[in-house]
Each structure stands twice: as structure tokens, then as C-alpha cells.
Short mmCIF file of C-alpha atoms in Angstrom, two decimals:
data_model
loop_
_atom_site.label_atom_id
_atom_site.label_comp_id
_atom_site.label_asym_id
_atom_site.label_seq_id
_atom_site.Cartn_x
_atom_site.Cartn_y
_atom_site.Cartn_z
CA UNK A 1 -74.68 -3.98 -25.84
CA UNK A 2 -73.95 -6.69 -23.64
CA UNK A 3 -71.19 -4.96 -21.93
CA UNK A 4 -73.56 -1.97 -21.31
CA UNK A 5 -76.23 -4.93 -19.88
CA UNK A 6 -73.61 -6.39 -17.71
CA UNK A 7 -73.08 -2.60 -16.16
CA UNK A 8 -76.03 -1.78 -15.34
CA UNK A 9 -76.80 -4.34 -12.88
CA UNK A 10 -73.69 -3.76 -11.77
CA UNK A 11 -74.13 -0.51 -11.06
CA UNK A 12 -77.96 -0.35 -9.76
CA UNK A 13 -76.41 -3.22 -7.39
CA UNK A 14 -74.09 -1.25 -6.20
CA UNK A 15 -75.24 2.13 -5.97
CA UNK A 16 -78.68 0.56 -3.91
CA UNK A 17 -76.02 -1.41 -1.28
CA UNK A 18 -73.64 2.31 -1.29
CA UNK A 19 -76.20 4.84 -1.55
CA UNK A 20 -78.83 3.22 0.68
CA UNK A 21 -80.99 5.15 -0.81
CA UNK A 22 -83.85 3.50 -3.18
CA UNK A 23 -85.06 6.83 -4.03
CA UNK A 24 -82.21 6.82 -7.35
CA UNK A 25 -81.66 4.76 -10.32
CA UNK A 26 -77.90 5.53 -11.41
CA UNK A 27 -76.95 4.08 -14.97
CA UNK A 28 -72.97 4.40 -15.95
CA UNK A 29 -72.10 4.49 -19.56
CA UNK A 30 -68.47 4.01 -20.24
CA UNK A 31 -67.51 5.87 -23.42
CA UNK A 32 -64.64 3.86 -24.25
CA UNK A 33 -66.92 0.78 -24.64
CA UNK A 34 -70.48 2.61 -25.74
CA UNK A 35 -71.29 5.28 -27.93
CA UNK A 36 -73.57 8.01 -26.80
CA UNK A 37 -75.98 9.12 -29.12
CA UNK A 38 -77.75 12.87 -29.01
CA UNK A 39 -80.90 12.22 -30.93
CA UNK A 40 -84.12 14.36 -31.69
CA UNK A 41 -85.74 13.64 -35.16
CA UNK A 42 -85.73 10.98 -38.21
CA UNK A 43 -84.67 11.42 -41.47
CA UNK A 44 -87.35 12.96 -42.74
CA UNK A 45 -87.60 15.61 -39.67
CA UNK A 46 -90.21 14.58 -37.35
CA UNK A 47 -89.53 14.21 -33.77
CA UNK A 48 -89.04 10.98 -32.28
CA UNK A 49 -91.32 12.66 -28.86
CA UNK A 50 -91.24 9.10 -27.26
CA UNK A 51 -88.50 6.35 -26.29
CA UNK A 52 -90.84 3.30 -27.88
CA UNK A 53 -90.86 5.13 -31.37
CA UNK A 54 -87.17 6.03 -31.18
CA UNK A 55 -87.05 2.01 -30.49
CA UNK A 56 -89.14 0.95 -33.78
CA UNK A 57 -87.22 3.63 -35.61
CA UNK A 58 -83.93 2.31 -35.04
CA UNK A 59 -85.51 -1.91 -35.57
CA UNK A 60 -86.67 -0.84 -38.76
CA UNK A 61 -82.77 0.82 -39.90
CA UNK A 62 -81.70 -2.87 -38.06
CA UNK A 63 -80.51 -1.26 -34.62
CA UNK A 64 -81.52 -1.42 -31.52
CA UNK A 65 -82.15 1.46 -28.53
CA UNK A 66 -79.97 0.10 -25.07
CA UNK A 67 -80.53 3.05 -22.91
CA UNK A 68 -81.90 6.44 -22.98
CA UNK A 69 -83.18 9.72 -20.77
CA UNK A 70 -84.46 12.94 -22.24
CA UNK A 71 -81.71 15.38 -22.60
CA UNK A 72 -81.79 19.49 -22.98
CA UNK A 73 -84.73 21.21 -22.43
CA UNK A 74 -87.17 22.00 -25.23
CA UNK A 75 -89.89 24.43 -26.95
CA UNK A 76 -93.75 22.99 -27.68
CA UNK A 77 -92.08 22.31 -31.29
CA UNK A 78 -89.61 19.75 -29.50
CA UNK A 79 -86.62 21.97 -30.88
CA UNK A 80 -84.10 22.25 -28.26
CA UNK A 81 -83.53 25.77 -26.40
CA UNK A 82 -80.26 25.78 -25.84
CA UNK A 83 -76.92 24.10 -27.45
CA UNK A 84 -77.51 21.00 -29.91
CA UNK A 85 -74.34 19.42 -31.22
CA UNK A 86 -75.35 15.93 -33.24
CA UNK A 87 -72.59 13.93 -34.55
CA UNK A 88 -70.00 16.92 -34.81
CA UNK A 89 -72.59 18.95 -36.07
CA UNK A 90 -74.44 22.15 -34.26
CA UNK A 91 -78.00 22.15 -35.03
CA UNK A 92 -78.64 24.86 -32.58
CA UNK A 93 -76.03 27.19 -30.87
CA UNK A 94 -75.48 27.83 -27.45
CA UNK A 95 -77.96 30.08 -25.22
CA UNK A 96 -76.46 32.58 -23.00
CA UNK A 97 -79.74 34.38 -22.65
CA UNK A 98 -81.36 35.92 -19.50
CA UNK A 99 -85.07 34.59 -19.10
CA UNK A 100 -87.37 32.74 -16.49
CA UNK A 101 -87.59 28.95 -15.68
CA UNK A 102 -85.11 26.47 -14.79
CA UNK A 103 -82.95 26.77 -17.79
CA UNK A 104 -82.12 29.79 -17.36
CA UNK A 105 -80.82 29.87 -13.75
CA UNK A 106 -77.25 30.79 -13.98
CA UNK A 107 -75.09 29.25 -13.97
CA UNK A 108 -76.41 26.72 -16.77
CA UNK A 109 -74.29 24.44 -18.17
CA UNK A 110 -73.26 21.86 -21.10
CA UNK A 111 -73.25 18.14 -20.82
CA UNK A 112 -70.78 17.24 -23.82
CA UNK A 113 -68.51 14.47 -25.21
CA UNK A 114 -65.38 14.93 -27.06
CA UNK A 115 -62.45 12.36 -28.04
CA UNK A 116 -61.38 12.59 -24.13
CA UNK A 117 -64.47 11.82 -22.90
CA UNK A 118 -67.41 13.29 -21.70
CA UNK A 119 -67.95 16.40 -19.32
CA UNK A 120 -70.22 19.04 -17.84
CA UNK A 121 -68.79 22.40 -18.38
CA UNK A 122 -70.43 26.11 -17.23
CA UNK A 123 -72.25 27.39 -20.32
CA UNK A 124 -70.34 30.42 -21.32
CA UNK A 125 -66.83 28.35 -21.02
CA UNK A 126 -68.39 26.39 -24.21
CA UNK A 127 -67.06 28.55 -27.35
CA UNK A 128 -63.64 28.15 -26.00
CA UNK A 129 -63.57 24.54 -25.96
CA UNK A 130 -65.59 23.96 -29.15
CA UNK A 131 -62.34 26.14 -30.58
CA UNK A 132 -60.43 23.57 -30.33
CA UNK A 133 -62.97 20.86 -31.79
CA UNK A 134 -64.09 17.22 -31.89
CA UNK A 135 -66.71 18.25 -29.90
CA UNK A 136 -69.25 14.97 -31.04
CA UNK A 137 -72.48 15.61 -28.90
CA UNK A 138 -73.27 18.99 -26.66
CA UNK A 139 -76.46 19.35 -25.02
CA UNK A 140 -77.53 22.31 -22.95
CA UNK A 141 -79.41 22.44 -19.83
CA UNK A 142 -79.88 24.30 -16.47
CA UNK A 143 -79.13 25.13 -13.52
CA UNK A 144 -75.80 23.30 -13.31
CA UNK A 145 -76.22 21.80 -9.96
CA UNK A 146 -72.34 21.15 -9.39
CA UNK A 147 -69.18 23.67 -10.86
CA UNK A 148 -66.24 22.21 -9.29
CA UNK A 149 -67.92 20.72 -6.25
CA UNK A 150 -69.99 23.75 -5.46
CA UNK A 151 -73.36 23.76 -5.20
CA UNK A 152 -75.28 26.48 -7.50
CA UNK A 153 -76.11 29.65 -5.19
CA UNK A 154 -80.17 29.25 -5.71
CA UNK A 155 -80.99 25.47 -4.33
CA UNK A 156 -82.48 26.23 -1.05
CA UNK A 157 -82.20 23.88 1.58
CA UNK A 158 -85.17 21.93 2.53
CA UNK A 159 -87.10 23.50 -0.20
CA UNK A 160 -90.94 22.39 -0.55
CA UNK A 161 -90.58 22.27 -4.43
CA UNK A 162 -90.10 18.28 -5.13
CA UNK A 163 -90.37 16.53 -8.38
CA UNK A 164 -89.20 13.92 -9.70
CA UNK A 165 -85.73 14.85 -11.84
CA UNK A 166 -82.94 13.67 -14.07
CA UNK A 167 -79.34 14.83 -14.16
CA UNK A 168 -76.10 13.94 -15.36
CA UNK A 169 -72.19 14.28 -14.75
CA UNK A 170 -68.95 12.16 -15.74
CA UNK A 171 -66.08 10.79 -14.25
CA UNK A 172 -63.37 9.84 -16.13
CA UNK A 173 -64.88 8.00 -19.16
CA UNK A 174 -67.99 7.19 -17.59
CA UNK A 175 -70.97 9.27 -18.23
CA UNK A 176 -73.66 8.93 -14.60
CA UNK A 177 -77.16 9.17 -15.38
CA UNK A 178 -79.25 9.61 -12.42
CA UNK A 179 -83.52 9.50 -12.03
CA UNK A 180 -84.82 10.15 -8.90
CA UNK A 181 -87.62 7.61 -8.57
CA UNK A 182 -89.60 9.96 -5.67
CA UNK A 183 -90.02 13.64 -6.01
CA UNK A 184 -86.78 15.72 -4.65
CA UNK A 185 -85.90 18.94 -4.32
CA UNK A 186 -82.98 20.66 -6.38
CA UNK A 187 -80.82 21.30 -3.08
CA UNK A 188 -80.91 17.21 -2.14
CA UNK A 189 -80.83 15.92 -5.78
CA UNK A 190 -77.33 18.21 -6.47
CA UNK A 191 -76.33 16.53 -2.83
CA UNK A 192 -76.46 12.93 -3.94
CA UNK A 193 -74.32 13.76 -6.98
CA UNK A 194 -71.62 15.44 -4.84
CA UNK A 195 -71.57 13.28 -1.59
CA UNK A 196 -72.75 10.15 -3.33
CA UNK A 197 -71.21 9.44 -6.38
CA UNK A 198 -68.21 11.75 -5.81
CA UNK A 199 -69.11 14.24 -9.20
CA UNK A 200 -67.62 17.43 -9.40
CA UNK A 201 -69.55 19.15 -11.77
CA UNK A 202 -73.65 17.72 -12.36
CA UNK A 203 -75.83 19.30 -15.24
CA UNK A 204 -79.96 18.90 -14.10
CA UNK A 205 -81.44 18.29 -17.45
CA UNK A 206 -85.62 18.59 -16.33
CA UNK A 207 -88.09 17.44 -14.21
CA UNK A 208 -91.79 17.19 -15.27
CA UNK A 209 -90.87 15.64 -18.13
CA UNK A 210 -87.73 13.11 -16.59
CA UNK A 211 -88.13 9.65 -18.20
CA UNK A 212 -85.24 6.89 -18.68
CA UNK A 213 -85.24 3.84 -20.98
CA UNK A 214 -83.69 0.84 -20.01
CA UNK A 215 -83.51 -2.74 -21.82
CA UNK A 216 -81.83 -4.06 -18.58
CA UNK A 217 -84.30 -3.11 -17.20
CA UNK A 218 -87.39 -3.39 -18.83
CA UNK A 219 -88.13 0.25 -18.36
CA UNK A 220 -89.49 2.46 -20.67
CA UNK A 221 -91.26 5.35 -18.98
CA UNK A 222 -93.36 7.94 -20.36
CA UNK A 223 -94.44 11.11 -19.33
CA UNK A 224 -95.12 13.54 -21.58
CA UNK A 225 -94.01 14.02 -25.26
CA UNK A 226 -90.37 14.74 -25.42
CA UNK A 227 -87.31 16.70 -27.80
CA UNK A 228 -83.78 15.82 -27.86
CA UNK A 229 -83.09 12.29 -26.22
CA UNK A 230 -79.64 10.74 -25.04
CA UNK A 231 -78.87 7.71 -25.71
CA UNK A 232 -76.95 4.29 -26.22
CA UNK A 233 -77.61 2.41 -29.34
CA UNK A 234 -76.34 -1.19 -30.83
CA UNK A 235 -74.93 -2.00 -33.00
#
């Protein structure tokens, strides 16, 4: 945990001095040091909904919650809509669906971490990789902002439709969270990944309902009740 402390204030340093830009908060979590966590419910199958009841949760089973952000989007039960892998386990397969609403924008896409590390894959390239398993968390999302540096064909330049939003991608071992702390539009928020922090390939995971939970930080937002939550836990 303290190694996860130490980064963040690194990074939030760093990002504020290289981005310039105050309307971000960027949190890396290097998966060779910190174990991601996909979680939704407790053990007896009610959802967690909220970061400070995923925190008592965890206090009372003697661990503790270091970071988190909501993950994949969700029905009004909280169940996810898309792909739910917990702990090498799919609780929900993969959507490849047409419909309305963000998710469903294609290209949509999978943020996932295996034994190499984490990544953000195009949805339908999914059952191949899971083929070849140790797949240990998958959660699915859209539109995928980034596919190999490209922006997705529908985020319209200086677009009037601003929120604020949450996204991920990964480098290397390092998984980059990033909440924009002022409402942006999809076209500018998919910039910042690409020209900013250098990602290739950047899953959006929502935006009415974006909320990140920091210790570091002293953060613990809420919004709205929420499903399936990523997140860091000690021990």
C-alpha cells in the first residue's frame, strides 16, 4: 500500500507540472507491485453500490480499500452489461450486441489483466485471447476511445456534450486511471490519453456516474449508486 501511496503523488505531481492541465486526476497502478481487484458484490450477493461500504466491507474481513473508480457499465440491478471476469472467473460474458447509449458505440472495448499485464483490447478480439487463458479480471465498456492510436470514428470535435468522465488504458505494467475533474467532451478526453500520456489504446468506462477513491488522497466521491468497481486493496 505504501508503494501505491508513494505513486500517486508522484504521479498527480507530475502529470499537473506535464499536462498543465488541472482539469485531470491521473492515478498509475503498477501491476507488478499492486493487485487490481474487479469487485461488485459481498459474499452474500448484495452490491457494494458505494466506495465507503466497499471500505467497511473489506475493515471488517481485516483489509483495507487503497484506490478505486467505477468500472463497466451497469443495469438498475447493478449487474454489469457487458464482460465480467472476477478472479479468473466470468460472471457475465462478453456483449457484442447492437443497441443505443454509449456502450454500445462500436467499437467497444475490454479493459483486462492477464499474467503479462494489463490491456485494452477491441471487444470482439476478446474470445481469442481468453483462448489462451489467465485472463484474471475483464471488464467491458464503450466506446473505446483509442485502437492503436486512432481515435473512434464518432467523437466529434468541439462537441457541446461535456460531462465529467473516467477512462482507462495501460502501458507496460502500469494500468492509467484518468477523472476529468470539469465536464469534457468525448473528442478532448480520448485527446489527453493519446497526446498526453502517450496510450495507444483508452477504454471510456462512464460519465454520469464517474467517481474515484483515493486514500492518498482523501477522496472518496459519490455520485450515484454504482455496479462493478476497480480497485486496489491491502493487504
Amino acid at each position: 500500500m505504501r508503494k501505491l501511496l508513494l505513486l500517486l503523488a508522484v504521479v498527480l505531481a507530475s502529470c499537473a507540472s506535464v499536462a498543465a492541465d488541472p482539469r485531470y486526476t491521473v492515478v498509475k497502478v503498477d501491476l507488478r507491485t499492486e493487485k487490481l481487484a474487479l469487485l461488485l458484490n459481498d459474499e452474500t450477493g448484495v452490491a457494494f453500490k458505494r466506495f465507503d461500504r466497499l471500505d467497511a466491507w473489506l475493515k471488517a474481513h481485516g483489509r483495507q480499500l487503497v484506490f478505486a473508480v467505477n468500472a463497466g457499465m451497469y443495469h438498475a440491478d447493478f449487474s454489469p452489461v457487458g464482460l465480467f471476469v472476477r478472479d479468473g472467473r466470468e460472471e457475465a460474458p462478453l456483449n457484442l450486441a447492437s443497441g443505443t447509449g454509449n456502450f454500445f458505440l462500436k467499437p467497444n472495448g475490454v479493459f483486462l489483466v492477464t499474467d503479462d499485464g494489463p490491456r485494452v483490447i477491441e471487444s470482439s478480439e476478446y474470445p481469442a485471447l481468453a483462448k489462451r487463458g489467465g485472463v484474471r479480471l475483464a471488464t467491458q465498456s464503450g466506446p473505446l476511445l483509442l485502437r492503436h492510436g486512432a481515435l473512434h470514428p464518432a467523437l466529434i470535435p468541439n462537441s457541446d456534450s461535456r460531462k465529467i468522465r473516467n477512462g482507462v488504458c495501460a502501458i507496460g505494467h502500469t494500468a492509467i486511471f484518468v477523472m476529468s475533474e470539469t465536464p469534457v467532451n468525448f473528442h478532448d478526453f480520448a485527446l489527453y490519453f493519446r497526446d498526453v500520456l502517450h496510450c495507444r489504446d483508452a477504454l471510456y468506462l462512464d460519465g454520469t456516474v464517474s467517481a474515484l477513491y483515493s486514500k492518498a488522497l482523501g477522496r472518496s466521491d459519490f455520485v450515484r449508486d454504482l455496479g462493478p468497481i476497480l480497485g486496489v486493496v491491502s493487504p
